[in-house]
Structures are given as C-alpha cells and as structure tokens.
Amino acid sequence: MTTTEAGSPTAAGSGSAATDKFKNERVTSDTSPERLAAIAKDALGALHKVILDHGVTYPEYRVFKQWLIDVGEGGEWPLFLDVFIEHAVEAVLAQSRQGTKGSIEGPYYIADAPTLSAECELPMRDEDRRTTPLIFSGQVSDLAGNGLGGAIVELWHADDDGYYSQFAPHLPEWNLRGKIVTDRDGRYSIKTIQPAPYQIPTDGPTGAFIEAQNGHPWRPAHLHVIVSYPDKRSVTTQLYFRGGEWIESDVAMATKPELILDPVTGDDGINRVSYDFALDPV
Ligand code: MBD
Ligand code: FE
C-alpha cells in the first residue's frame, strides 16, 4: 500500500488494495451470450449517442482513453465503479425485495471479520475511544416480525478521520469491523463510534474525474451492514445520520430516506440509536 511521508493513505493505496481484494474473489456470472449481446449493444449504443449528442472531439476521446488506462493502473476500478455505477445495479435488486432497503456494498467490505456476541464492542484503538461513542442496537426479523436468533450482522465503517481498516496502512487489521451474532430473539447491541464523512481520495484518477468537473468528492458518514440468516435473503445496506453533511448530495448516490438514523445523545455523551432489519424470504 502507498503512504505519503506523513503516513496518511493515498488514493493509489486504498484503490489498489481494493483491486487486490476484488481480484482474489474470481467472480463469475451465468449470463447467456444472447443476454450479453443485448446489454453490450445497448451500453455501447448509449455511449455512441452521448458522443454524438455532445459532439465529443478527438482530444476529448484521447483524454478519455488515457484516463481509463490511469484508472486501471491506479487500481481504482472498484472505487470508481462502486461510486458511480453500483447504485443502479442495487436499484435492480431492490425491485424484488420487501424487507429492509438495501444500498451499495462499496469497495471496502472484508469477509470473515472477528465474530462477536450480540452485546459487544467493535475492535477499536484508544484514539477511536476519544471520539463520539455510538451504541447501535436493534433486532433482525423475518417479514412477519419473528426475531431471527443467530442471524449475522456484519458491520464495518470508517473511523473519525474517514479511513477504513485494511485500506489505510496505519490502522489495525480489523479496526471497526465485526461479525455480530444476534441473541435468541434476534437482537444486538453494538458499541462503536460515529464514523466521519468519507472523501473519495483526491490524488488518483477518480478524484481527478470529480475535480475536473468541479464536483465534490464526499459521501455522508455511514455504517455498512450485511445482515444474513440461513434460508433468508441477506441484505447489504448502509445507514446514514440525520442532518449529516452530504446526505442530500452523496457522490455515490446511495442514500435512501428509510436508511437514515436519528441517534440521541445521552447525558453520558454516548449516541444511541436503534434500527431493525427485516429479511425477505429466499
Ligand atoms: C466508500 O466508503 C463507500 O461506501 C463507497 C460506496 C464508495 C467509496 C467509499
Ligand atoms: Fe463506505
């Protein structure tokens, strides 16, 4: 992973780490040749139409080609695709579900985080303890409201500086990541901290793409979750914080009104919020 002299993570660092992680998955899909041909025809056709409608020039075409090469060499395809494309794929999936609303996974999920019991604290550093604590509790149920004991809540999020463990070299391996097993009623209560908004790294090709069109590189503060249970459809989603900066202008277009938390700050300075998940049948 790349670090600057100050030890802070760079775009090349987080980008290529996301690429290395993804490459190891060796994904497949059973798409037929006919379906692929239809999608490819429409995808290229849409791009051809944009070129004609906007009168795209040769210098612009060549800059585009160079930029595509830079995204690949910088290892930023997972970052770029998950920020700008994934929300549309999630919208397709959402059409077939009734339970808790999903959202995009993003590039920073890591499977096999440490298993934690229903009432737990995510792994964190002393520095994290000096930021705003958050107790996130709730229940996992089926669509009829029956609690699902032994359901798995995988939770991962950025720290108060906006960095994810395993994508920023200064953080312990499993910092702010956990795989929580719900109690017999499907409940959980997880102590963690308030995450900060996430800034797309500005020093790589994804950041250059945003900057070149005077866009902003921010996502609102969020928690990532995947909730699963045998013989139920798992849900991959994100939870945001009411009033949080960038909620109305998420660069990844991944917020939904149903996914906004309203934490209450206690006299002890701890933010508490409850959120329940309902899983669709398979
Ligand atoms: C993130 O933290 C994220 O959640 C997404 C979707 C893209 C980039 C960084
Ligand atoms: Fe994220």
Short mmCIF file of C-alpha atoms in Angstrom, two decimals, residues 8 20 45 50 100 102 115 118 177 220 230 274:
data_model
loop_
_atom_site.label_atom_id
_atom_site.label_comp_id
_atom_site.label_asym_id
_atom_site.label_seq_id
_atom_site.Cartn_x
_atom_site.Cartn_y
_atom_site.Cartn_z
CA SER A 8 -1.58 9.06 5.54
CA ASP A 20 -6.21 -6.75 -4.88
CA GLY A 45 -25.24 2.45 -28.19
CA VAL A 50 -23.71 10.66 -25.81
CA THR A 100 -35.11 -3.59 4.77
CA GLY A 102 -30.55 -2.22 0.53
CA THR A 115 -17.08 -12.96 15.40
CA ALA A 118 -24.91 -9.91 20.42
CA ARG A 177 -15.17 -4.33 11.70
CA PRO A 220 -22.08 11.27 4.02
CA PRO A 230 -29.94 -19.29 6.65
CA SER A 274 -31.96 1.56 17.34
#
